[in-house]
Structures are given as C-alpha cells and as structure tokens.
XYZ file of C-alpha atoms in Angstrom:
676
model
C 40.787 -8.127 49.340
C 42.202 -9.128 45.950
C 38.997 -10.907 44.943
C 36.874 -7.969 46.140
C 39.020 -5.546 44.139
C 38.619 -7.659 41.021
C 34.872 -7.897 41.565
C 34.618 -4.109 41.985
C 36.522 -3.547 38.727
C 34.286 -6.061 36.982
C 31.152 -4.396 38.308
C 32.515 -1.030 37.233
C 32.898 -2.293 33.664
C 29.347 -3.676 33.662
C 28.019 -0.387 35.007
C 29.893 1.560 32.332
C 28.366 -0.683 29.702
C 24.931 0.041 31.084
C 25.411 3.785 31.127
C 26.672 3.891 27.533
C 23.743 1.988 26.046
C 21.607 4.991 25.221
C 19.958 3.590 22.111
C 20.544 -0.141 22.273
C 19.582 -2.254 20.577
C 20.254 0.010 17.617
C 17.418 1.138 15.372
C 16.525 -1.764 13.162
C 14.132 0.110 10.931
C 15.868 3.379 10.115
C 17.296 1.915 6.939
C 15.801 2.085 3.462
C 12.816 -0.002 4.518
C 11.755 2.504 7.130
C 9.376 4.870 5.423
C 6.761 7.169 6.810
C 5.132 6.701 3.398
C 4.796 2.986 3.999
C 3.626 3.510 7.578
C 1.488 6.657 7.345
C 1.595 8.569 10.676
C 3.935 6.252 12.616
C 7.023 4.490 11.310
C 9.543 2.421 13.241
C 11.906 4.470 15.330
C 14.902 4.070 17.577
C 14.369 2.193 20.792
C 14.459 3.905 24.100
C 17.678 3.645 26.037
C 18.755 3.347 29.586
C 19.251 6.453 31.715
C 22.888 6.893 32.672
C 23.883 7.343 36.317
C 27.009 8.378 38.123
C 29.315 5.522 39.062
C 30.691 5.658 42.604
C 32.396 3.009 44.770
C 29.246 2.690 46.868
C 27.052 2.161 43.829
C 29.489 -0.453 42.515
C 29.324 -2.355 45.802
C 25.533 -2.112 45.830
C 25.421 -3.368 42.269
C 27.701 -6.259 43.120
C 25.497 -7.230 46.046
C 22.402 -7.212 43.864
C 24.149 -9.349 41.267
C 24.982 -11.855 43.994
C 21.321 -12.081 44.989
C 19.763 -11.908 41.500
C 21.657 -13.151 38.414
C 19.381 -11.140 36.106
C 21.015 -7.989 37.414
C 24.207 -9.090 35.704
C 22.620 -8.541 32.302
C 24.012 -5.498 30.485
C 21.589 -2.764 29.561
C 21.577 -3.807 25.901
C 20.132 -7.246 26.689
C 17.712 -5.941 29.268
C 16.271 -3.437 26.800
C 16.061 -6.137 24.141
C 13.999 -8.238 26.541
C 11.700 -5.342 27.360
C 11.029 -4.714 23.672
C 9.639 -8.242 23.363
C 6.962 -7.555 25.932
C 3.380 -6.759 25.061
C 2.887 -3.431 23.336
C 0.606 -2.182 26.103
C 2.248 0.429 28.363
C 1.018 -1.439 31.443
C 3.690 -4.151 31.118
C 6.536 -1.663 30.827
C 5.163 0.308 33.733
C 5.234 -2.862 35.838
C 8.868 -3.394 34.859
C 9.725 0.118 35.997
C 8.402 -0.693 39.486
C 10.792 -3.637 39.973
C 13.933 -1.658 40.663
C 15.738 1.544 39.790
C 17.883 -0.271 37.240
C 14.841 -1.692 35.503
C 13.166 1.699 35.623
C 16.148 3.335 33.940
C 16.059 0.799 31.115
C 12.289 0.621 30.661
C 11.388 4.299 30.841
C 12.898 5.033 27.434
C 10.688 2.406 25.810
C 7.619 3.595 27.666
C 8.152 7.185 26.543
C 9.414 6.379 23.062
C 5.951 7.039 21.663
C 3.766 8.489 24.411
C 0.026 8.047 24.191
C -1.374 11.170 22.544
C -4.408 9.800 20.703
C -6.847 11.242 23.255
C -7.028 14.409 25.303
C -6.380 12.738 28.645
C -3.219 11.063 27.369
C -1.981 14.278 25.802
C -2.670 16.170 29.028
C -0.635 13.644 31.026
C 2.264 13.874 28.593
C 2.248 17.682 28.657
C 2.138 17.772 32.458
C 5.077 15.350 32.793
C 7.177 17.154 30.203
C 6.695 20.510 31.931
C 7.265 19.210 35.474
C 10.061 21.139 37.192
C 11.176 18.295 39.452
C 10.965 14.773 38.068
C 13.061 11.647 38.399
C 13.539 11.427 34.614
C 13.959 14.102 31.950
C 10.819 13.098 30.091
C 11.171 15.776 27.424
C 14.359 14.074 26.227
C 12.729 10.634 26.029
C 9.999 11.449 23.495
C 11.154 10.169 20.101
C 7.866 9.871 18.213
C 5.048 12.369 18.566
C 1.781 11.758 16.722
C -1.166 14.116 17.166
C -3.052 13.132 14.009
C -5.782 11.259 15.925
C -6.966 14.577 17.381
C -6.898 16.299 13.988
C -8.329 19.798 13.854
C -8.918 19.818 17.604
C -5.208 20.488 18.059
C -4.165 24.126 18.076
C -1.010 26.133 18.711
C -1.810 26.169 22.423
C -1.707 22.367 22.402
C 1.706 22.157 20.748
C 3.591 25.006 22.437
C 4.039 23.163 25.799
C 5.832 20.386 23.892
C 8.467 22.735 22.497
C 10.947 21.425 25.096
C 11.010 18.025 23.376
C 14.153 18.457 21.276
C 14.887 14.797 20.550
C 11.798 13.968 18.522
C 12.693 11.795 15.554
C 9.287 11.447 13.936
C 6.706 14.198 14.117
C 3.256 13.482 12.657
C 0.679 16.265 12.569
C -1.540 15.012 9.743
C -4.677 17.141 9.324
C -4.014 19.189 12.474
C -5.172 22.111 10.357
C -5.237 24.733 13.139
C -1.507 24.534 13.774
C 0.536 27.443 12.447
C 4.157 28.601 12.431
C 3.569 30.049 15.911
C 3.880 26.638 17.595
C 5.577 24.482 14.968
C 8.638 26.666 14.467
C 9.590 26.614 18.212
C 9.085 22.843 18.290
C 11.568 22.390 15.437
C 14.014 25.003 16.678
C 17.064 23.208 18.073
C 15.911 19.706 17.137
C 18.913 17.950 15.604
C 17.364 14.479 15.655
C 14.296 14.828 13.426
C 14.144 12.124 10.759
C 10.580 12.408 9.446
C 8.119 15.292 9.369
C 4.510 14.896 8.213
C 2.477 18.113 8.096
C -0.189 16.960 5.646
C -3.070 19.410 5.455
C -1.500 22.172 7.567
C -2.456 24.929 5.170
C -1.407 27.724 7.530
C 2.282 26.891 7.783
C 4.652 28.915 5.637
C 8.279 29.209 4.681
C 9.088 30.141 8.280
C 8.602 26.545 9.415
C 10.535 25.106 6.460
C 13.383 27.504 7.164
C 13.593 26.115 10.705
C 13.763 22.629 9.208
C 16.634 23.694 6.968
C 18.513 25.316 9.854
C 18.188 22.603 12.486
C 16.914 19.256 11.120
C 19.995 18.243 9.164
C 19.308 14.500 9.588
C 15.885 14.716 7.938
C 15.028 11.712 5.770
C 11.298 12.072 5.100
C 9.202 15.175 4.403
C 5.469 15.222 3.678
C 3.954 18.653 2.953
C 0.824 17.483 1.119
C -1.605 20.370 0.515
C 0.625 22.910 2.286
C 0.050 25.592 -0.317
C 1.834 28.463 1.444
C 5.234 26.805 1.278
C 7.229 28.086 -1.678
C 10.311 27.185 -3.676
C 12.424 29.577 -1.619
C 12.295 27.582 1.620
C 12.312 24.195 -0.100
C 15.571 25.118 -1.811
C 17.069 25.766 1.630
C 15.853 22.371 2.837
C 17.377 20.682 -0.213
C 20.772 22.287 0.387
C 20.863 21.535 4.117
C 19.094 18.169 4.451
C 21.166 16.094 2.064
C 20.094 12.763 3.570
C 16.478 13.097 2.422
C 15.082 9.833 1.066
C 11.331 10.356 0.809
C 9.435 13.427 -0.353
C 5.702 13.898 -0.707
C 4.484 17.167 -2.249
C 0.933 16.208 -3.251
C -1.320 19.093 -4.152
C 1.443 21.701 -3.939
C 0.691 23.265 -7.306
C 2.776 26.320 -6.367
C 5.998 24.289 -6.486
C 8.011 24.658 -9.683
C 11.064 23.101 -11.306
C 13.262 25.358 -9.175
C 12.792 23.460 -5.898
C 12.485 19.998 -7.432
C 15.771 20.443 -9.291
C 17.384 21.606 -6.051
C 16.487 18.280 -4.453
C 17.719 16.440 -7.544
C 21.050 18.286 -7.403
C 21.744 18.058 -3.657
C 19.920 14.933 -2.378
C 21.311 11.893 -4.148
C 19.772 9.354 -1.766
C 16.147 9.953 -2.731
C 14.210 6.692 -2.857
C 10.643 7.948 -3.306
C 9.146 11.203 -4.482
C 5.460 11.939 -4.965
C 4.576 15.030 -7.012
C 0.875 14.341 -7.495
C -0.857 17.479 -8.731
C 2.273 19.614 -9.047
C 0.953 21.011 -12.296
C 3.658 23.674 -12.632
C 6.418 21.126 -13.188
C 7.979 20.743 -16.616
C 10.235 18.243 -18.342
C 13.651 19.350 -17.078
C 12.893 18.683 -13.398
C 11.727 15.137 -14.161
C 14.826 14.490 -16.231
C 17.013 15.757 -13.389
C 15.220 13.588 -10.814
C 15.578 10.382 -12.829
C 19.125 10.973 -13.990
C 20.411 12.293 -10.649
C 18.636 9.791 -8.436
C 20.326 6.501 -9.190
C 18.704 5.022 -6.086
C 15.207 6.264 -6.985
C 12.628 3.496 -6.548
C 9.287 5.315 -6.814
C 8.379 8.290 -8.969
C 4.775 9.501 -8.932
C 3.771 12.246 -11.352
C -0.025 12.019 -11.421
C -1.727 15.004 -13.054
C 1.542 16.751 -13.911
C 0.082 18.022 -17.152
C 3.211 19.873 -18.249
C 5.248 16.699 -18.717
C 5.908 15.525 -22.279
C 8.025 12.875 -23.979
C 11.076 15.128 -23.613
C 11.171 14.427 -19.867
C 12.459 10.966 -20.759
C 13.917 11.475 -24.234
C 16.485 13.872 -22.734
C 17.955 11.143 -20.538
C 21.441 9.967 -21.567
C 21.262 7.455 -24.410
C 22.853 4.437 -22.724
C 21.908 5.195 -19.129
C 19.878 2.629 -17.182
C 18.141 3.084 -13.857
C 17.947 -0.361 -12.310
C 16.443 0.805 -9.020
C 13.259 2.339 -10.453
C 10.357 0.033 -9.621
C 7.227 2.225 -9.530
C 6.323 4.884 -12.095
C 2.957 6.642 -12.054
C 2.191 8.939 -15.000
C -1.577 9.197 -14.544
C -3.131 11.916 -16.712
C 0.149 13.092 -18.206
C -1.845 13.808 -21.335
C 1.069 14.937 -23.526
C 2.905 11.650 -23.138
C 3.126 9.596 -26.329
C 4.637 6.316 -27.498
C 8.269 7.562 -27.837
C 8.365 8.703 -24.216
C 7.060 5.345 -22.986
C 9.527 3.464 -25.168
C 12.435 5.501 -23.780
C 11.578 5.069 -20.098
C 11.035 1.328 -20.538
C 14.484 0.989 -22.094
C 16.017 3.121 -19.354
C 14.234 1.397 -16.438
C 14.120 -2.306 -17.373
C 13.102 -3.480 -13.905
C 9.889 -1.518 -13.527
C 7.335 -3.476 -11.542
C 4.405 -1.048 -11.293
C 3.536 1.099 -14.299
C 0.555 3.459 -14.341
C -0.371 5.136 -17.622
C -4.033 5.818 -16.884
C -5.487 8.654 -19.000
C -2.399 8.860 -21.192
C -4.794 8.907 -24.115
C -2.247 9.305 -26.902
C -0.411 6.033 -26.368
C -1.092 3.116 -28.710
C -0.124 -0.509 -29.168
C 3.426 0.677 -29.893
C 3.773 1.747 -26.272
C 2.296 -1.579 -25.137
C 4.827 -3.444 -27.272
C 7.593 -1.490 -25.524
C 6.113 -2.396 -22.143
C 6.384 -6.095 -23.011
C 10.171 -5.734 -22.705
C 9.685 -5.644 -18.929
C 8.818 -9.330 -19.130
C 8.565 -11.131 -15.808
C 9.376 -7.955 -13.860
C 5.975 -6.402 -14.579
C 3.390 -7.132 -11.889
C 1.057 -4.110 -12.006
C -0.142 -2.284 -15.101
C -2.807 0.412 -15.393
C -3.885 1.407 -18.892
C -7.305 2.811 -18.082
C -8.681 5.328 -20.631
C -5.948 4.432 -23.134
C -8.647 3.969 -25.753
C -6.279 3.436 -28.701
C -5.050 0.108 -27.359
C -6.364 -2.957 -29.218
C -6.541 -6.726 -28.780
C -3.200 -7.105 -30.568
C -1.360 -5.118 -27.913
C -3.001 -6.975 -25.039
C -2.184 -10.351 -26.617
C 1.509 -9.490 -26.763
C 1.449 -8.128 -23.230
C 0.031 -11.397 -21.898
C 2.438 -13.476 -23.952
C 5.593 -11.753 -22.718
C 4.592 -10.489 -19.256
C 3.022 -13.576 -17.727
C 3.561 -12.556 -14.094
C 1.035 -9.723 -14.125
C -1.026 -9.717 -10.925
C -3.142 -6.599 -11.398
C -4.297 -4.963 -14.625
C -6.780 -2.185 -15.361
C -8.099 -1.592 -18.870
C -11.094 0.573 -18.000
C -12.642 2.465 -20.910
C -10.457 0.707 -23.491
C -13.435 0.318 -25.765
C -11.547 -1.276 -28.655
C -10.996 -4.405 -26.605
C -13.135 -7.482 -27.175
C -13.559 -10.938 -25.674
C -10.295 -11.952 -27.336
C -8.308 -9.709 -24.975
C -10.038 -10.958 -21.829
C -9.646 -14.580 -22.886
C -5.918 -13.935 -23.205
C -5.791 -12.191 -19.827
C -7.608 -15.129 -18.254
C -4.562 -17.316 -18.940
C -2.344 -15.266 -16.609
C -1.587 -17.720 -13.794
C -1.195 -15.110 -11.018
C -3.910 -12.642 -11.962
C -5.609 -11.341 -8.822
C -7.383 -8.145 -9.857
C -8.734 -7.005 -13.196
C -10.520 -3.800 -14.178
C -12.736 -3.806 -17.277
C -15.073 -0.926 -16.470
C -16.871 0.379 -19.581
C -15.315 -2.190 -21.889
C -18.648 -2.383 -23.625
C -17.821 -5.124 -26.127
C -17.087 -7.908 -23.686
C -19.673 -10.640 -23.161
C -20.208 -13.710 -21.014
C -17.538 -15.472 -23.035
C -14.961 -13.259 -21.291
C -16.431 -13.919 -17.864
C -16.458 -17.673 -18.375
C -12.817 -17.524 -19.456
C -11.942 -15.709 -16.224
C -13.868 -18.302 -14.212
C -12.274 -21.305 -15.838
C -9.834 -23.269 -13.639
C -6.210 -22.849 -14.632
C -3.539 -25.464 -15.026
C -0.686 -25.215 -12.551
C 2.573 -25.330 -14.463
C 3.333 -27.543 -17.422
C 1.002 -30.506 -17.248
C 0.079 -29.778 -13.616
C -3.334 -30.182 -11.994
C -6.195 -27.766 -12.456
C -6.496 -25.060 -9.808
C -9.330 -22.612 -9.148
C -9.045 -19.029 -10.329
C -6.951 -16.749 -8.108
C -9.052 -13.658 -8.839
C -9.800 -11.492 -5.807
C -11.298 -8.295 -7.252
C -13.150 -7.918 -10.549
C -14.456 -4.589 -11.885
C -17.129 -4.971 -14.579
C -19.237 -1.841 -14.167
C -21.067 -0.675 -17.307
C -20.259 -3.871 -19.205
C -23.854 -3.968 -20.342
C -23.728 -7.219 -22.347
C -23.123 -9.402 -19.298
C -25.775 -11.765 -17.984
C -26.605 -13.278 -14.647
C -25.443 -16.734 -15.713
C -21.905 -15.670 -16.547
C -21.454 -13.774 -13.283
C -22.877 -16.751 -11.391
C -20.218 -18.977 -12.914
C -17.559 -16.424 -11.927
C -18.794 -16.407 -8.335
C -18.791 -20.196 -8.059
C -15.352 -20.675 -9.561
C -13.428 -17.868 -7.843
C -13.207 -18.888 -4.174
C -11.009 -15.910 -3.284
C -13.278 -13.269 -4.791
C -13.901 -10.444 -2.305
C -14.983 -7.598 -4.573
C -17.252 -7.513 -7.618
C -18.419 -4.230 -9.158
C -21.390 -4.441 -11.551
C -22.692 -0.871 -11.543
C -24.880 -0.251 -14.576
C -25.213 -3.954 -15.491
C -28.928 -4.357 -16.121
C -29.114 -8.015 -15.118
C -28.187 -7.111 -11.540
C -30.604 -4.253 -11.035
C -33.007 -6.606 -9.251
C -34.246 -5.765 -5.791
C -33.417 -9.222 -4.439
C -29.794 -8.925 -5.643
C -29.251 -5.287 -4.704
C -29.948 -6.349 -1.120
C -26.417 -7.825 -1.038
C -24.725 -4.663 -2.381
C -22.960 -2.192 -0.219
C -24.558 1.210 0.221
C -24.183 3.703 -2.617
C -21.990 6.741 -1.827
C -23.830 9.893 -0.718
C -24.859 12.659 -3.054
C -21.816 14.811 -2.239
C -18.259 13.552 -2.574
C -15.057 15.254 -1.557
C -12.615 15.169 -4.493
C -11.098 11.729 -4.271
C -7.806 10.136 -5.186
C -6.407 9.767 -8.665
C -7.800 7.090 -11.002
C -4.819 4.877 -10.238
C -5.451 5.126 -6.520
C -9.132 4.344 -7.040
C -8.160 1.014 -8.562
C -5.098 0.380 -6.447
C -6.017 1.509 -2.947
C -8.727 0.628 -0.466
C -11.155 3.537 -0.542
C -14.864 4.129 -0.244
C -14.901 6.469 -3.241
C -15.593 4.763 -6.546
C -15.241 7.875 -8.663
C -12.776 10.713 -8.460
C -12.933 14.478 -8.776
C -16.717 14.382 -9.004
C -18.562 16.933 -6.913
C -21.913 15.144 -6.992
C -23.050 11.531 -7.149
C -26.260 12.090 -9.059
C -29.501 10.153 -8.695
C -28.908 8.073 -11.820
C -25.508 6.904 -10.568
C -27.045 5.970 -7.250
C -29.854 4.099 -8.957
C -27.505 1.887 -10.978
C -24.883 1.483 -8.229
C -24.083 -2.191 -7.727
C -20.925 -3.200 -5.875
C -20.546 -6.384 -3.853
C -17.665 -6.556 -1.397
C -16.599 -8.564 1.625
C -19.362 -10.770 2.970
C -21.733 -9.438 0.300
C -19.928 -11.547 -2.312
C -20.430 -14.740 -0.330
C -24.055 -13.955 0.404
C -24.740 -13.292 -3.274
C -23.107 -16.601 -4.215
C -25.162 -18.502 -1.672
C -28.394 -16.855 -2.781
C -27.842 -17.566 -6.484
C -26.889 -21.172 -5.788
C -30.010 -21.716 -3.717
C -32.162 -20.135 -6.412
C -30.512 -22.220 -9.126
C -31.041 -25.431 -7.152
C -34.696 -24.593 -6.750
C -35.070 -23.817 -10.458
C -33.391 -27.030 -11.609
C -34.995 -29.375 -9.081
C -37.200 -30.917 -11.761
C -34.472 -31.180 -14.419
C -31.519 -33.592 -14.468
C -29.806 -32.517 -17.692
C -26.359 -31.018 -18.070
C -25.026 -28.195 -20.141
C -21.419 -27.507 -20.915
C -20.073 -23.969 -21.019
C -16.657 -24.837 -22.446
C -15.585 -27.121 -25.226
C -11.970 -26.463 -25.983
C -11.968 -29.194 -28.593
C -14.494 -27.431 -30.839
C -12.701 -24.174 -31.328
C -14.773 -22.989 -34.277
C -18.063 -24.471 -33.174
C -21.239 -22.612 -32.268
C -21.491 -20.453 -29.167
C -22.239 -22.632 -26.149
C -25.582 -22.158 -24.433
C -25.600 -20.699 -20.938
C -27.988 -22.651 -18.795
C -28.830 -23.855 -15.333
C -25.956 -26.374 -15.212
C -22.572 -24.728 -15.856
C -19.671 -27.042 -16.617
C -16.215 -25.545 -16.512
C -14.289 -28.525 -17.875
C -10.998 -28.947 -19.675
C -11.781 -30.565 -23.039
C -14.941 -32.237 -21.763
C -15.542 -34.206 -24.920
C -12.161 -35.867 -24.963
C -12.076 -37.564 -21.547
C -13.794 -40.520 -19.982
C -16.357 -39.534 -17.337
C -14.681 -41.727 -14.744
C -11.159 -40.407 -15.338
C -9.422 -39.170 -12.176
C -9.628 -35.411 -11.743
C -7.965 -33.049 -9.263
C -11.391 -32.136 -7.896
C -12.681 -35.716 -7.803
C -14.272 -35.843 -11.266
C -13.376 -35.188 -14.867
C -15.224 -31.868 -15.084
C -16.612 -29.310 -12.648
C -20.256 -28.642 -13.313
C -21.391 -25.477 -11.585
C -25.037 -24.763 -10.861
C -25.761 -21.665 -12.874
C -28.305 -18.872 -12.970
C -32.020 -18.742 -12.463
C -33.045 -19.019 -16.116
C -34.674 -22.327 -17.159
C -31.935 -24.802 -18.062
C -31.221 -25.587 -21.672
C -31.296 -29.175 -22.882
C -27.911 -30.775 -23.379
C -26.130 -29.956 -26.609
C -24.512 -33.005 -28.247
C -21.738 -30.809 -29.634
C -20.721 -29.821 -26.133
C -19.658 -33.225 -24.805
C -21.149 -35.336 -22.016
C -18.272 -35.913 -19.636
C -19.159 -33.649 -16.709
C -20.490 -34.630 -13.303
C -22.990 -32.203 -11.810
C -21.878 -30.744 -8.505
C -23.190 -27.617 -6.821
C -20.371 -25.329 -7.899
C -16.679 -25.269 -7.154
C -17.365 -23.706 -3.778
C -19.555 -26.682 -2.928
C -17.216 -29.286 -4.391
C -14.129 -28.076 -2.517
C -13.585 -27.819 1.186
C -11.928 -24.777 2.642
C -8.780 -26.783 3.224
C -8.441 -27.382 -0.519
C -7.975 -23.679 -1.209
C -4.364 -22.558 -1.150
C -4.287 -19.674 1.314
C -0.608 -18.945 0.864
C -0.350 -15.212 0.355
C 2.511 -14.257 -1.908
C 4.911 -11.520 -0.934
C 5.332 -8.907 -3.619
C 8.088 -6.742 -2.119
C 8.115 -2.976 -2.266
C 5.126 -1.268 -3.689
C 2.756 -4.127 -2.868
C 0.750 -1.885 -0.606
C -0.821 -0.251 -3.617
C -3.508 -1.613 -5.909
C -5.539 -3.150 -3.119
C -8.834 -1.427 -3.578
C -11.492 -0.338 -5.967
C-alpha cells in the first residue's frame, strides 16, 4: 500500500507536468532573429502544446499501468513534443502519432494544427469545417497559431475569412495580396486576439483605420507590422498602434505615401525596440522623423528610405554631436536626391559599423562622400553607388584600399570611371558581384583584370576569381575575347548581363540568353533591389519595354552561362586547330609597355616573363593559358613573355573538386543583393 501510494503521487506529479506544458519546448525563434521580413509570409512560431486533462485517481492509476507496460509513456510532455517536432514536416507523420494513444494525440495535435494547410481550397475548407464544428474532441480554433492565406491571393474574400473569426490565438497572420479582404472580416478576426505577434496585410487596399484601431485595442504583443500599399490607413490609427503596441520591432510601410512625420515620430517616441523599418516611397516624410528614428532607436539595425525625396542632410546633421549608433547595419537612401556629402559624412561617423550602404541616385555626392565611407573599413560588405556620376577613379581607389572586404558593389552609370577603377576593384579578394552598367569608358583591360586569378593571402597560392554575377550592359567597348576570358576564369559565374554590347548581338550567342521581358512591365522594385534581389525585372518604373530594348537584350544566367562558355571554347578550339602559338594577356613586369594583344590563346599568368616554364604552379603549370575568342590568333609577342602552358581554360584545367564551394555566412542583411 505504501509503494502504491508513492507511485500514485509520482504519477500525479508527472501528469501535472504534462498538463502544464502548453507551449513546450518554448519558442526558439521569437527573439530578434525571428522576422516576418526575413521569412516573407511565414516566420517561425511557437510550438504546439499538449492538451491538458483533468487528473483523477482513476486516470493516475491508468497512467501508472501504461508506464509499467511502455517506458515511453513516462516521458513528460515537454520531451514528447520535442521528439514530435523532429519528425518529417509532412502532416501525415503527426497524424500517425495522434492515432497511437490519447496521450500522444494530446501532444501531437498542437503541432499538427500550429500552421494548418490553407494553400488550396480543399485544405482551407477542411480547416474551416473543423474550426466551426460544434462537437469535437479538441478545440481546434484555439490551436491555430499561424494562418497564411497568401497562396490563394485575390480569390480570398470576406466570406472566406469570417468563419475563422473564432481563432483568437493566432500569432502570425499573413494575408499578402488577398486584395478582396476588407474591414468587414479582418476586424472581427483581430477583435479579442491578445496573442498576435506579426500581421502582414500587403496589398489590402480596402482596409482602413478601423482594422488598425482593432490592432491597437487588442494586439498589444504585436512585434511586426507590414501594411505595404495599404493607402487608406492614415496617421490617426497608426499613432494609436504606436502608443499601444510598444513591443514592435519590425515595420514595413512601403508605398504608403499618405503617411507623414506624425505617425513615424509616434513610433520613434513609443517603440524603443524597433530593429527594422522600411519606409520605401513614403514621400511625405521629412528630416525630423528620420532624426527621431535614428536617435530614439538605439537598437535599430535596418533603415530603408528609398525614394523619400523630402530627406536632406539635416536628417543626419541634427543628430547629437557625439552620439554613435553601433547597431545600425543597413542603410538604404536610394533616390534621396537632396542628400549631399555632409549628410553622408555625418551618418558614417554616427554609424561606424554599417555593413550595407545604398546611395543609388544620390547624384550630388562626390569623392568626399566616398572618402567618408572608407572609414567603415572592414565592416563594409555591400555598397551601391549607381548613378552617382560625380565619383571618380580617385574615390574608388581609396575605397578599395581601405574597405577590402567588399563583396558586392554597383557603380552603374558612373561615367567618370575608367579601367583604373575596375583594375583596383579586381584586387578585392572577396568580390562576388559587380555592377558596371553604362560605364562606357571601360575596355577589355578591365575585364581581364576581373578574370585574373587572385593570390590568397600574403604569398599564398593563386585562386580563381570568386565572381558570381557581373553586370556589363551598355559597356560598348567590350569585345568577345575579353568576355571569353572572364567566362573561363570565373568558375562560379552564374549571371552575366551584356545588353547593348555589340559583340554579343550574334544569333548563335543570343541562343544562350534568357528571354527578354515582355513589352509591358509592372512598376518594379527600386534600383537597389534590382541589383540586390532576385527578380525577373531588369529595369524599374518603366511602363514599356520598347522594341529597341528587346532587340539589344542580352543576359545570360544559370545554365546559359555554362552553355555559352562551352560553345565559345569549342569554337575557339576549332579556330586555333591549325595554330600552335601562344599569346599572353598579362605581363605584370612590363607595367608601361604596349597594350597586350587579345588573341586565340589567352594567358592569365602572374608575371609570366619572370618564371621558368617548369616551375611548380598551384594549377599544375606556371601560367594558365585560356583558349580565347573566335578571332584569328595573333602571333606571339616577344614583349609578353613565353612562360605559359596552353590549356583549354581554367574550367578545363581544374576539376570540380578543386573549386572551393564553401559558402561564407554574411550575417544579417545577407538576403539582399542576390539578383540582377
């Protein structure tokens, strides 16, 4: 009797532990790394929990008997749920677990209903029917934590959403582009919901202040709000949200041109935990709201102000003199046309750890601003200076010298730049993407510098170029031979844009291009997003892609790059079959010598004239001679050196195993700058 009594007490404690584990294991992703901006539509959420049950002496005895027969029943709910979360993501596995026993069902049902399947009409119908069921074993409406209807888009209407109004424990609600939804269904869904953490209503142009007022009244735990293109929401309701939802961390107000300093300053004054704010296209904003955001948000990591034309230098010059903002990593000032050198100098001094800086279309900045940017040193990884036409080679040289960890750089339409700038940029050891669109002065000398193998560290071995994406559209002085060398010496190259380059307007080469965009384009992303993000639009805010642009369109991407390389190599081999000579494209030892010829054999060697032809080389030989273009090969030039060994390009000389495939982690913000 004594042992039975002890066992019953022990079982009672285990049962109590099970019933109290409503959200165990605890949310692992609701910290600062959990962002509905980083995971558009669906971010990590809290795990489902077990369903509590009444504890009675009979149930304790039954539980003890089960534990005697099956040791796994002794596991507390926390561990059982942790095991279930490691199962396959398909609902079928969790459903099978629910059929094992009532205890397993109680612990698995929360995970199964955490994010119900609503990406098709049948799934949504099943969810709606279960939620509205009068008699059911589980209260399904309380189990839904993440609701995402964006896959159905404009097929969703108020009648679709109203039956889900009973779900009052939703933590993440995603209704992106469900444009038919109005306040009629959204307000009841938010009414009484005290658990909402993230709300994404991108493109819901019919919702008004009524919905935002409900958010302010009930969703006090809100951390992320995305109202992109919701043009009927005004400052009045956003002020209420700012005062009530003081835990907000991420805000996205793209395209809300009706928003003014009034609401933005309210968030700056009341929400001191803001990490990211995107105000793209909020053209009514002025300097004082930006000053308040930066100075009040000491945890601010990302500030995006694209096309905020009312911003001037005073937005940053009004910051306290000695204040520094160590958390700020990403600053996008695209098309802030009034910004000048003093404003850039001030923000660089105030935010010394900036990693991504976008100044595209800030046309008034000069080399003085670039010199200020060099103070970022090794912290700077991403820099966009497109359309900053007053920048010269001198500024770029200093940027390369002091910021040698740059991965991505865009200098489109900087027409003062010459080969000297690109040759400096080519020395950056970690350069992955470069944009030189409409830099009309650059020649093959720049391209050959980009293609040249780089030395790893001080005195280390030569390594192939790390370039992945190169944008050379409308660089009209480029030839086929230079691009061929680039292709053969950049094994990681996956994107090459050559629109408007005459040498590539050949029918046999255009066959490897991707299809030109159609004649009509929806207004696209900002210029920074065009370069930084994966997108099918090459131009932005252009209503028509005219016939001329389609005729000169030439972009190679994905497998098209490899097919172009293979085709040019085969053509070059055929052209040079009757010629055994060599030509050298680089001669570092003759710095002031004549321009090297560009011929059928392309040698990318390091000081070819100064080494013995049989000297050991990281790639097996002293130099790497790359089979070049289709033009008849030039005879060897004595001034160029004779040390190379002819191989069919770096891609032919190296096996796939020789290419370092280690992908470097860049931390926050690395999801941008990955496209055109």
